[in-house]
mmCIF file of C-alpha atoms in Angstrom:
data_model
loop_
_atom_site.group_PDB
_atom_site.id
_atom_site.type_symbol
_atom_site.label_atom_id
_atom_site.label_comp_id
_atom_site.label_asym_id
_atom_site.label_seq_id
_atom_site.Cartn_x
_atom_site.Cartn_y
_atom_site.Cartn_z
ATOM 1 C CA MET A 14 100.288 13.242 -220.692
ATOM 2 C CA ARG A 15 96.800 14.393 -221.573
ATOM 3 C CA LYS A 16 96.627 16.944 -224.322
ATOM 4 C CA PHE A 17 95.317 20.404 -223.361
ATOM 5 C CA ASN A 18 92.710 22.161 -225.416
ATOM 6 C CA SER A 19 94.666 25.169 -226.637
ATOM 7 C CA SER A 20 91.592 27.429 -226.917
ATOM 8 C CA ILE A 21 90.980 27.170 -223.179
ATOM 9 C CA LEU A 22 94.519 28.331 -222.491
ATOM 10 C CA VAL A 23 94.103 31.302 -224.832
ATOM 11 C CA ILE A 24 90.845 32.359 -223.151
ATOM 12 C CA LEU A 25 92.449 31.965 -219.743
ATOM 13 C CA SER A 26 95.458 34.070 -220.644
ATOM 14 C CA VAL A 27 93.262 36.766 -222.187
ATOM 15 C CA LEU A 28 91.215 36.893 -218.975
ATOM 16 C CA ILE A 29 94.349 37.163 -216.840
ATOM 17 C CA ILE A 30 95.749 39.958 -218.982
ATOM 18 C CA LEU A 31 92.386 41.741 -218.902
ATOM 19 C CA PHE A 32 92.336 41.477 -215.102
ATOM 20 C CA VAL A 33 95.839 42.842 -214.778
ATOM 21 C CA VAL A 34 95.195 45.728 -217.167
ATOM 22 C CA MET A 35 91.930 46.675 -215.444
ATOM 23 C CA ARG A 36 93.628 46.515 -212.055
ATOM 24 C CA LEU A 37 96.294 48.906 -213.310
ATOM 25 C CA PHE A 38 93.653 51.442 -214.285
ATOM 26 C CA MET A 39 91.331 51.059 -211.326
ATOM 27 C CA ILE A 40 93.776 51.166 -208.428
ATOM 28 C CA PRO A 41 95.041 54.654 -207.626
ATOM 29 C CA PRO A 42 98.825 55.041 -207.946
ATOM 30 C CA THR A 43 99.456 55.813 -204.272
ATOM 31 C CA PHE A 44 97.406 52.903 -202.956
ATOM 32 C CA GLY A 45 99.660 50.831 -200.749
ATOM 33 C CA GLU A 46 102.220 53.579 -200.303
ATOM 34 C CA PHE A 47 101.942 53.338 -196.505
ATOM 35 C CA GLY A 48 99.493 50.501 -196.089
ATOM 36 C CA TRP A 49 96.170 49.231 -197.314
ATOM 37 C CA TYR A 50 94.884 52.675 -198.293
ATOM 38 C CA ARG A 51 95.488 55.551 -200.695
ATOM 39 C CA GLY A 52 98.649 57.321 -199.523
ATOM 40 C CA GLU A 53 97.688 60.562 -201.225
ATOM 41 C CA SER A 54 94.678 60.955 -198.919
ATOM 42 C CA VAL A 55 96.934 61.461 -195.893
ATOM 43 C CA ARG A 56 98.557 64.425 -197.652
ATOM 44 C CA GLU A 57 95.149 65.727 -198.749
ATOM 45 C CA ILE A 58 93.867 65.717 -195.177
ATOM 46 C CA ALA A 59 97.097 67.154 -193.767
ATOM 47 C CA ASN A 60 97.000 70.018 -196.273
ATOM 48 C CA GLN A 61 93.490 71.254 -195.492
ATOM 49 C CA SER A 62 93.386 74.951 -194.688
ATOM 50 C CA HIS A 63 93.305 76.234 -191.112
ATOM 51 C CA LYS A 64 90.561 78.563 -189.926
ATOM 52 C CA PHE A 65 91.832 79.001 -186.385
ATOM 53 C CA ALA A 66 95.278 80.524 -185.852
ATOM 54 C CA ASP A 67 97.600 79.998 -182.890
ATOM 55 C CA THR A 68 97.291 82.333 -179.923
ATOM 56 C CA TYR A 69 100.882 83.586 -180.060
ATOM 57 C CA ARG A 70 100.219 85.052 -183.519
ATOM 58 C CA CYS A 71 97.755 87.535 -182.005
ATOM 59 C CA PHE A 72 100.341 89.149 -179.781
ATOM 60 C CA GLU A 73 102.568 90.129 -182.668
ATOM 61 C CA CYS A 74 100.270 93.172 -182.887
ATOM 62 C CA HIS A 75 97.858 93.219 -179.922
ATOM 63 C CA ILE A 76 100.436 93.877 -177.218
ATOM 64 C CA LYS A 77 98.179 95.984 -174.973
ATOM 65 C CA GLU A 78 95.624 93.181 -174.735
ATOM 66 C CA TYR A 79 98.404 90.721 -173.981
ATOM 67 C CA ALA A 80 99.603 92.771 -171.018
ATOM 68 C CA TYR A 81 96.149 92.529 -169.428
ATOM 69 C CA TRP A 82 95.325 88.985 -170.489
ATOM 70 C CA GLU A 83 98.578 87.396 -169.327
ATOM 71 C CA VAL A 84 98.148 88.340 -165.643
ATOM 72 C CA GLY A 85 94.362 88.152 -165.296
ATOM 73 C CA GLY A 86 91.922 85.385 -164.480
ATOM 74 C CA HIS A 87 91.190 84.837 -168.160
ATOM 75 C CA SER A 88 94.748 83.816 -168.992
ATOM 76 C CA THR A 89 93.635 80.209 -169.503
ATOM 77 C CA VAL A 90 91.215 81.382 -172.188
ATOM 78 C CA GLU A 91 92.801 81.586 -175.620
ATOM 79 C CA CYS A 92 92.038 84.614 -177.807
ATOM 80 C CA GLU A 93 89.987 82.726 -180.362
ATOM 81 C CA SER A 94 87.780 81.295 -177.661
ATOM 82 C CA CYS A 95 86.033 84.673 -177.473
ATOM 83 C CA HIS A 96 86.974 86.265 -180.805
ATOM 84 C CA GLY A 97 86.336 83.392 -183.199
ATOM 85 C CA ALA A 98 88.363 81.809 -185.988
ATOM 86 C CA LEU A 99 90.786 84.482 -187.152
ATOM 87 C CA LYS A 100 93.439 82.780 -189.269
ATOM 88 C CA ALA A 101 92.364 84.992 -192.164
ATOM 89 C CA HIS A 102 92.897 88.060 -189.966
ATOM 90 C CA THR A 103 96.468 87.042 -189.115
ATOM 91 C CA ILE A 104 97.248 86.719 -192.812
ATOM 92 C CA ASN A 105 95.634 89.975 -193.928
ATOM 93 C CA PRO A 106 94.634 92.154 -190.958
ATOM 94 C CA GLU A 107 93.808 95.194 -193.099
ATOM 95 C CA GLU A 108 91.240 93.515 -195.282
ATOM 96 C CA TYR A 109 89.812 90.923 -192.932
ATOM 97 C CA LYS A 110 88.684 92.434 -189.638
ATOM 98 C CA GLY A 111 86.639 89.418 -188.576
ATOM 99 C CA TYR A 112 84.220 91.219 -186.265
ATOM 100 C CA GLY A 113 81.313 88.926 -187.073
ATOM 101 C CA GLU A 114 83.060 85.609 -186.463
ATOM 102 C CA PHE A 115 81.267 82.773 -184.688
ATOM 103 C CA LEU A 116 81.982 82.832 -180.927
ATOM 104 C CA SER A 117 82.725 86.566 -181.009
ATOM 105 C CA PRO A 118 80.548 88.906 -178.888
ATOM 106 C CA ASN A 119 78.966 90.396 -182.014
ATOM 107 C CA THR A 120 77.184 87.149 -182.807
ATOM 108 C CA TYR A 121 75.353 87.225 -179.454
ATOM 109 C CA PRO A 122 72.281 89.406 -178.796
ATOM 110 C CA SER A 123 74.036 91.348 -176.030
ATOM 111 C CA ILE A 124 77.314 91.440 -174.145
ATOM 112 C CA GLN A 125 75.507 89.958 -171.128
ATOM 113 C CA ALA A 126 74.359 86.991 -173.191
ATOM 114 C CA PHE A 127 77.929 86.586 -174.405
ATOM 115 C CA CYS A 128 79.411 86.507 -170.902
ATOM 116 C CA LEU A 129 76.634 84.234 -169.651
ATOM 117 C CA SER A 130 77.428 81.690 -172.375
ATOM 118 C CA CYS A 131 80.185 80.596 -169.988
ATOM 119 C CA HIS A 132 79.380 82.210 -166.641
ATOM 120 C CA SER A 133 75.652 81.456 -166.221
ATOM 121 C CA GLU A 134 74.845 79.595 -163.023
ATOM 122 C CA SER A 135 74.373 75.859 -163.450
ATOM 123 C CA THR A 136 74.340 72.851 -161.145
ATOM 124 C CA SER A 137 76.319 70.905 -163.721
ATOM 125 C CA LYS A 138 79.303 73.233 -163.665
ATOM 126 C CA PRO A 139 82.254 72.636 -161.346
ATOM 127 C CA GLU A 140 81.799 74.588 -158.107
ATOM 128 C CA SER A 141 85.151 76.308 -158.412
ATOM 129 C CA PHE A 142 84.071 77.952 -161.668
ATOM 130 C CA PRO A 143 82.858 81.557 -161.197
ATOM 131 C CA GLN A 144 79.140 81.682 -161.991
ATOM 132 C CA VAL A 145 76.687 84.563 -161.871
ATOM 133 C CA LYS A 146 72.926 84.590 -161.481
ATOM 134 C CA VAL A 147 71.047 85.875 -164.493
ATOM 135 C CA SER A 148 69.505 88.579 -162.260
ATOM 136 C CA HIS A 149 72.995 90.019 -161.662
ATOM 137 C CA THR A 150 73.207 90.952 -165.337
ATOM 138 C CA LYS A 151 69.670 92.274 -165.596
ATOM 139 C CA TYR A 152 70.463 95.895 -164.764
ATOM 140 C CA TRP A 153 74.178 96.072 -165.401
ATOM 141 C CA ASN A 154 76.347 95.691 -168.403
ATOM 142 C CA CYS A 155 79.207 93.283 -167.573
ATOM 143 C CA THR A 156 81.857 95.439 -169.226
ATOM 144 C CA THR A 157 80.951 98.459 -167.105
ATOM 145 C CA CYS A 158 82.844 96.912 -164.194
ATOM 146 C CA HIS A 159 84.856 94.088 -165.768
ATOM 147 C CA ASN A 160 87.526 94.331 -168.390
ATOM 148 C CA PRO A 161 87.089 91.074 -170.332
ATOM 149 C CA HIS A 162 90.853 90.787 -170.821
ATOM 150 C CA TYR A 163 91.438 91.306 -167.103
ATOM 151 C CA PRO A 164 88.171 90.349 -165.382
ATOM 152 C CA GLU A 165 89.152 91.091 -161.778
ATOM 153 C CA VAL A 166 87.464 94.244 -160.496
ATOM 154 C CA GLU A 167 89.865 96.606 -158.812
ATOM 155 C CA ARG A 168 88.321 98.713 -156.111
ATOM 156 C CA MET B 1 106.995 23.001 -223.463
ATOM 157 C CA LYS B 2 106.183 26.061 -225.529
ATOM 158 C CA ARG B 3 102.848 26.493 -223.803
ATOM 159 C CA ARG B 4 104.372 26.031 -220.411
ATOM 160 C CA GLY B 5 106.865 28.759 -221.150
ATOM 161 C CA PHE B 6 104.073 31.052 -222.319
ATOM 162 C CA LEU B 7 102.114 30.438 -219.098
ATOM 163 C CA ALA B 8 105.161 31.117 -216.960
ATOM 164 C CA ALA B 9 105.767 34.360 -218.821
ATOM 165 C CA ILE B 10 102.158 35.471 -218.240
ATOM 166 C CA LEU B 11 102.395 34.659 -214.538
ATOM 167 C CA GLY B 12 105.661 36.555 -214.262
ATOM 168 C CA VAL B 13 104.263 39.666 -215.917
ATOM 169 C CA ALA B 14 101.091 39.483 -213.806
ATOM 170 C CA GLY B 15 103.102 39.173 -210.617
ATOM 171 C CA SER B 16 105.273 42.165 -211.335
ATOM 172 C CA LEU B 17 102.266 44.286 -212.336
ATOM 173 C CA THR B 18 100.050 43.412 -209.376
ATOM 174 C CA GLY B 19 102.830 43.502 -206.791
ATOM 175 C CA ILE B 20 102.136 46.365 -204.379
ATOM 176 C CA LYS B 21 104.917 48.856 -204.129
ATOM 177 C CA LEU B 22 105.769 49.514 -200.528
ATOM 178 C CA GLU B 23 108.185 52.375 -200.967
ATOM 179 C CA VAL B 24 107.783 54.984 -198.267
ATOM 180 C CA ARG B 25 107.978 58.497 -199.578
ATOM 181 C CA ALA B 26 109.372 60.996 -197.131
ATOM 182 C CA LEU B 27 106.828 63.422 -195.676
ATOM 183 C CA THR B 28 108.110 66.704 -194.321
ATOM 184 C CA TYR B 29 106.268 65.711 -191.173
ATOM 185 C CA ASN B 30 107.654 62.432 -189.874
ATOM 186 C CA TRP B 31 104.692 60.624 -188.379
ATOM 187 C CA SER B 32 106.697 57.849 -186.793
ATOM 188 C CA GLU B 33 108.073 60.424 -184.340
ATOM 189 C CA HIS B 34 104.626 61.420 -183.094
ATOM 190 C CA SER B 35 101.839 59.715 -181.188
ATOM 191 C CA TYR B 36 98.778 61.575 -179.954
ATOM 192 C CA PHE B 37 96.693 61.171 -176.823
ATOM 193 C CA PHE B 38 93.714 63.259 -175.781
ATOM 194 C CA VAL B 39 92.691 64.031 -172.214
ATOM 195 C CA VAL B 40 89.204 65.262 -171.314
ATOM 196 C CA ASP B 41 88.840 66.577 -167.770
ATOM 197 C CA VAL B 42 85.107 66.590 -166.984
ATOM 198 C CA THR B 43 85.775 68.212 -163.606
ATOM 199 C CA GLU B 44 86.782 71.319 -165.572
ATOM 200 C CA CYS B 45 84.163 71.276 -168.345
ATOM 201 C CA ILE B 46 81.517 74.013 -168.075
ATOM 202 C CA GLY B 47 79.403 72.932 -171.042
ATOM 203 C CA CYS B 48 79.732 76.208 -172.945
ATOM 204 C CA GLY B 49 79.790 74.372 -176.272
ATOM 205 C CA ARG B 50 82.657 76.413 -177.709
ATOM 206 C CA CYS B 51 84.460 73.219 -178.790
ATOM 207 C CA VAL B 52 81.398 72.158 -180.773
ATOM 208 C CA VAL B 53 81.222 75.517 -182.556
ATOM 209 C CA ALA B 54 84.968 75.641 -183.218
ATOM 210 C CA CYS B 55 84.953 72.103 -184.657
ATOM 211 C CA LYS B 56 82.084 73.011 -186.973
ATOM 212 C CA VAL B 57 83.862 76.120 -188.210
ATOM 213 C CA GLU B 58 87.280 74.512 -188.628
ATOM 214 C CA ASN B 59 86.110 71.347 -190.339
ATOM 215 C CA ASP B 60 82.989 72.520 -192.206
ATOM 216 C CA VAL B 61 80.763 70.148 -190.256
ATOM 217 C CA PRO B 62 77.152 70.682 -191.368
ATOM 218 C CA GLU B 63 74.291 71.648 -189.083
ATOM 219 C CA HIS B 64 72.849 68.886 -186.862
ATOM 220 C CA PHE B 65 75.946 66.717 -187.386
ATOM 221 C CA PHE B 66 78.884 66.544 -185.025
ATOM 222 C CA ARG B 67 82.514 65.506 -184.960
ATOM 223 C CA THR B 68 82.533 66.426 -181.296
ATOM 224 C CA TRP B 69 79.605 67.100 -178.999
ATOM 225 C CA VAL B 70 78.908 67.628 -175.312
ATOM 226 C CA GLU B 71 76.551 65.504 -173.233
ATOM 227 C CA ARG B 72 75.114 66.394 -169.853
ATOM 228 C CA TYR B 73 74.686 63.552 -167.375
ATOM 229 C CA ILE B 74 72.148 64.187 -164.613
ATOM 230 C CA TRP B 75 71.797 61.840 -161.646
ATOM 231 C CA TYR B 76 68.355 61.631 -160.023
ATOM 232 C CA GLU B 77 67.526 59.216 -157.277
ATOM 233 C CA GLY B 78 67.418 55.846 -159.013
ATOM 234 C CA GLU B 79 67.869 57.080 -162.556
ATOM 235 C CA ILE B 80 70.277 58.880 -164.845
ATOM 236 C CA LYS B 81 69.257 61.253 -167.585
ATOM 237 C CA VAL B 82 71.481 62.282 -170.463
ATOM 238 C CA ASP B 83 70.745 65.213 -172.713
ATOM 239 C CA SER B 84 72.607 67.013 -175.454
ATOM 240 C CA PRO B 85 70.458 69.706 -177.090
ATOM 241 C CA GLU B 86 71.918 70.271 -180.569
ATOM 242 C CA GLY B 87 75.180 68.695 -179.350
ATOM 243 C CA GLY B 88 75.655 71.525 -176.849
ATOM 244 C CA PHE B 89 76.123 74.015 -179.704
ATOM 245 C CA TYR B 90 74.054 76.699 -177.926
ATOM 246 C CA GLY B 91 75.071 75.648 -174.427
ATOM 247 C CA PHE B 92 72.719 73.992 -171.962
ATOM 248 C CA PRO B 93 69.567 75.354 -170.327
ATOM 249 C CA GLU B 94 69.704 75.315 -166.525
ATOM 250 C CA ILE B 95 67.818 72.474 -164.828
ATOM 251 C CA ASP B 96 65.309 73.770 -162.224
ATOM 252 C CA ASP B 97 65.093 70.614 -160.221
ATOM 253 C CA GLU B 98 65.725 70.135 -156.546
ATOM 254 C CA ASP B 99 66.122 66.355 -156.867
ATOM 255 C CA VAL B 100 69.356 66.489 -158.866
ATOM 256 C CA MET B 101 71.977 64.542 -156.957
ATOM 257 C CA LYS B 102 74.871 65.355 -159.223
ATOM 258 C CA SER B 103 75.477 66.411 -162.761
ATOM 259 C CA TYR B 104 78.356 67.126 -165.102
ATOM 260 C CA PHE B 105 79.207 67.617 -168.753
ATOM 261 C CA VAL B 106 81.005 65.011 -170.819
ATOM 262 C CA PRO B 107 82.545 66.145 -174.111
ATOM 263 C CA LYS B 108 82.666 63.340 -176.646
ATOM 264 C CA LEU B 109 84.770 62.883 -179.731
ATOM 265 C CA CYS B 110 86.303 60.099 -181.783
ATOM 266 C CA ASN B 111 88.384 57.921 -179.445
ATOM 267 C CA GLN B 112 91.014 57.185 -182.138
ATOM 268 C CA CYS B 113 91.096 53.563 -180.963
ATOM 269 C CA GLU B 114 94.271 51.569 -181.221
ATOM 270 C CA ASN B 115 92.099 48.635 -182.252
ATOM 271 C CA PRO B 116 89.487 50.406 -184.372
ATOM 272 C CA PRO B 117 86.393 48.425 -185.387
ATOM 273 C CA CYS B 118 85.580 50.989 -188.089
ATOM 274 C CA VAL B 119 88.809 50.304 -189.972
ATOM 275 C CA GLN B 120 88.256 46.563 -189.846
ATOM 276 C CA VAL B 121 84.833 46.682 -191.497
ATOM 277 C CA CYS B 122 85.619 49.081 -194.349
ATOM 278 C CA PRO B 123 85.221 47.073 -197.577
ATOM 279 C CA VAL B 124 87.275 49.415 -199.776
ATOM 280 C CA GLY B 125 90.181 50.517 -197.566
ATOM 281 C CA ALA B 126 88.878 54.076 -197.311
ATOM 282 C CA THR B 127 89.430 54.372 -193.581
ATOM 283 C CA TYR B 128 92.747 53.645 -191.956
ATOM 284 C CA ARG B 129 94.893 54.280 -188.926
ATOM 285 C CA THR B 130 98.060 56.315 -189.350
ATOM 286 C CA PRO B 131 101.246 55.440 -187.410
ATOM 287 C CA ASP B 132 100.795 58.540 -185.208
ATOM 288 C CA GLY B 133 97.559 57.082 -183.912
ATOM 289 C CA VAL B 134 94.811 58.908 -185.798
ATOM 290 C CA VAL B 135 92.015 57.180 -187.697
ATOM 291 C CA LEU B 136 91.282 58.988 -190.971
ATOM 292 C CA VAL B 137 88.749 58.684 -193.784
ATOM 293 C CA ASP B 138 89.698 58.942 -197.457
ATOM 294 C CA GLU B 139 86.779 60.989 -198.769
ATOM 295 C CA GLU B 140 87.579 60.197 -202.383
ATOM 296 C CA TYR B 141 87.684 56.438 -201.875
ATOM 297 C CA CYS B 142 84.751 56.091 -199.455
ATOM 298 C CA ILE B 143 81.652 54.658 -201.112
ATOM 299 C CA GLY B 144 79.275 55.722 -198.348
ATOM 300 C CA CYS B 145 78.161 52.233 -197.345
ATOM 301 C CA ARG B 146 77.831 53.244 -193.635
ATOM 302 C CA TYR B 147 79.453 50.035 -192.318
ATOM 303 C CA CYS B 148 81.923 52.014 -190.225
ATOM 304 C CA ILE B 149 79.185 54.243 -188.828
ATOM 305 C CA GLN B 150 77.326 51.308 -187.342
ATOM 306 C CA ALA B 151 80.548 49.563 -186.285
ATOM 307 C CA CYS B 152 81.707 52.452 -184.092
ATOM 308 C CA PRO B 153 80.660 51.757 -180.479
ATOM 309 C CA TYR B 154 80.926 55.466 -179.623
ATOM 310 C CA GLY B 155 78.758 56.849 -182.424
ATOM 311 C CA ALA B 156 81.581 59.130 -183.455
ATOM 312 C CA ARG B 157 80.944 58.889 -187.191
ATOM 313 C CA TYR B 158 78.224 60.333 -189.396
ATOM 314 C CA LEU B 159 77.435 60.403 -193.093
ATOM 315 C CA TYR B 160 78.234 63.802 -194.597
ATOM 316 C CA PRO B 161 74.909 65.060 -195.948
ATOM 317 C CA LEU B 162 74.297 65.927 -199.600
ATOM 318 C CA ASN B 163 73.732 69.595 -198.772
ATOM 319 C CA GLY B 164 77.064 69.842 -196.929
ATOM 320 C CA LYS B 165 79.529 72.618 -197.740
ATOM 321 C CA VAL B 166 82.449 70.443 -198.906
ATOM 322 C CA GLU B 167 81.447 68.884 -202.219
ATOM 323 C CA SER B 168 84.057 66.122 -202.274
ATOM 324 C CA ARG B 169 82.944 64.956 -198.842
ATOM 325 C CA ARG B 170 79.257 64.511 -199.637
ATOM 326 C CA ASN B 171 77.782 61.071 -198.994
ATOM 327 C CA THR B 172 80.962 59.796 -197.344
ATOM 328 C CA ALA B 173 81.673 58.895 -193.743
ATOM 329 C CA ASP B 174 83.125 61.755 -191.720
ATOM 330 C CA LYS B 175 84.648 61.870 -188.264
ATOM 331 C CA CYS B 176 86.969 63.669 -185.878
ATOM 332 C CA THR B 177 90.589 63.621 -187.082
ATOM 333 C CA PHE B 178 92.134 65.351 -184.022
ATOM 334 C CA CYS B 179 92.332 68.190 -186.615
ATOM 335 C CA TYR B 180 95.032 66.266 -188.474
ATOM 336 C CA HIS B 181 95.787 69.271 -190.701
ATOM 337 C CA ARG B 182 96.547 71.284 -187.539
ATOM 338 C CA ILE B 183 98.479 68.813 -185.374
ATOM 339 C CA THR B 184 100.803 67.900 -188.248
ATOM 340 C CA LYS B 185 101.750 71.597 -188.449
ATOM 341 C CA ASN B 186 102.395 71.930 -184.729
ATOM 342 C CA SER B 187 99.061 73.620 -183.911
ATOM 343 C CA LYS B 188 96.504 72.436 -181.397
ATOM 344 C CA PRO B 189 93.166 71.042 -182.581
ATOM 345 C CA ALA B 190 90.452 73.700 -182.847
ATOM 346 C CA CYS B 191 88.480 72.385 -179.845
ATOM 347 C CA VAL B 192 91.593 72.394 -177.655
ATOM 348 C CA GLU B 193 92.457 75.894 -178.839
ATOM 349 C CA VAL B 194 89.113 77.387 -177.804
ATOM 350 C CA CYS B 195 88.407 75.451 -174.596
ATOM 351 C CA PRO B 196 88.279 78.220 -171.958
ATOM 352 C CA THR B 197 88.924 75.963 -168.947
ATOM 353 C CA ARG B 198 91.501 73.629 -170.513
ATOM 354 C CA ALA B 199 89.204 70.696 -170.016
ATOM 355 C CA ARG B 200 90.368 69.382 -173.388
ATOM 356 C CA ARG B 201 94.031 68.778 -173.900
ATOM 357 C CA ILE B 202 96.126 66.911 -176.446
ATOM 358 C CA PHE B 203 99.497 65.349 -175.807
ATOM 359 C CA ASP B 204 102.135 64.299 -178.291
ATOM 360 C CA MET B 205 104.173 61.391 -176.994
ATOM 361 C CA GLY B 206 106.983 62.388 -179.383
ATOM 362 C CA ASP B 207 107.568 65.521 -177.327
ATOM 363 C CA GLU B 208 109.443 64.841 -174.079
ATOM 364 C CA LYS B 209 107.765 67.680 -172.178
ATOM 365 C CA GLN B 210 104.239 66.729 -173.196
ATOM 366 C CA LYS B 211 104.962 63.084 -172.525
ATOM 367 C CA GLU B 212 106.015 63.866 -168.959
ATOM 368 C CA GLU B 213 102.925 66.032 -168.488
ATOM 369 C CA LEU B 214 100.666 63.205 -169.624
ATOM 370 C CA PHE B 215 102.399 60.727 -167.334
ATOM 371 C CA LYS B 216 101.906 63.127 -164.444
ATOM 372 C CA ILE B 217 98.183 63.339 -165.187
ATOM 373 C CA ILE B 218 97.893 59.556 -165.356
ATOM 374 C CA GLU B 219 99.815 59.285 -162.094
ATOM 375 C CA ASN B 220 97.807 61.869 -160.171
ATOM 376 C CA SER B 221 94.227 61.322 -161.340
ATOM 377 C CA SER B 222 92.000 58.371 -161.982
ATOM 378 C CA ILE B 223 91.751 57.854 -165.707
ATOM 379 C CA ARG B 224 88.927 56.049 -167.467
ATOM 380 C CA VAL B 225 88.246 55.291 -171.080
ATOM 381 C CA LEU B 226 84.790 54.880 -172.594
ATOM 382 C CA LYS B 227 83.502 51.317 -173.012
ATOM 383 C CA PRO B 228 86.746 49.515 -172.083
ATOM 384 C CA GLU B 229 84.895 46.197 -172.418
ATOM 385 C CA GLN B 230 84.768 46.665 -176.190
ATOM 386 C CA GLY B 231 88.526 46.106 -176.376
ATOM 387 C CA THR B 232 89.041 49.046 -178.702
ATOM 388 C CA LYS B 233 91.851 50.632 -176.631
ATOM 389 C CA PRO B 234 90.757 54.266 -176.920
ATOM 390 C CA ARG B 235 93.303 57.075 -176.983
ATOM 391 C CA VAL B 236 90.953 59.574 -175.358
ATOM 392 C CA PHE B 237 91.305 59.516 -171.568
ATOM 393 C CA TYR B 238 88.627 60.892 -169.265
ATOM 394 C CA ILE B 239 89.290 62.326 -165.828
ATOM 395 C CA GLY B 240 86.521 62.230 -163.247
ATOM 396 C CA ILE B 241 83.792 60.218 -164.967
ATOM 397 C CA ASP B 242 81.688 57.454 -163.437
ATOM 398 C CA SER B 243 81.210 54.015 -164.890
ATOM 399 C CA GLU B 244 77.709 55.042 -166.015
ATOM 400 C CA VAL B 245 79.229 57.333 -168.631
ATOM 401 C CA ARG B 246 79.441 55.323 -171.812
#
């Protein structure tokens, strides 16, 4: 058998140990927990905070609005569709009123502009969707005749 | 013999140290019991852009970047035009054109492919597919090389800009997660929550009722996916789109 040069073996073993030690430090502990990725990141993403609440939470207090909304033509529209992200309001309703939320009427120049953000006439919209001409809203305020929670006009 | 023993010892230690531990820690949410599918009904979409706004608010998506956006397809005689002013954030201006043959809105989002090209190309294992069928990005591990952004055939990913609100996410790839933090806690994604016409819906195959509902939709309407020729097996189904929609 040929004789090995012992110094080569020493260098080789030092390199292997160095590699193993560096790998221990550089790979995060949860890598490979579920697969070829950092397991902790799944929990990080799953634990991000919510900004939108669930619709049923609203009706724990706003019962009057529910009575209208449930039977009207807007019952497919969830609360936060028109009132904005209000998770903070469900947690602390006294402190956080949330009037100026995105999507809420207060962020639009007028109530007409707010209603038209969905109901403006467009060739691209499905024909079954109720659409109004811009001229219809020129002289009237939508909420004079329509209750937004129960949009059908009763004569 | 001594040396050989020494070598064997080194190899043994190295093996035990580098061996990847595959223990599965129990999550309170058991993801093997869930599987998500998304249905977009373009015959219901009115292009109000509320989904785009809600997504931006919920996920801190910076201005001019989108996790979800709405496109408007307009058919003229002999040509198709597609527009999406600011992703549909402010809605769409009306087209004053008599020649329009047909037109509709197509909301777009990450297709959460079952065979995702973005996961395959990631050099560091920062993007992955969870067993419940959602493709996620590890913002801490992502090096911002943009491979996944160019690999996605749907353009669903973007690089989080340096002036973005979330500091840890800056200069990393970002994308729609089906609002993973919401669906794992039994809430609907933000875009589904705010859609006024229920054009966007999500179904959990782990729930018997939702599963039946999804099967009914597949049975009763013609379903298409975007770019089926890419072989990505998208989990976002579209109702009522033409083959020109890509």
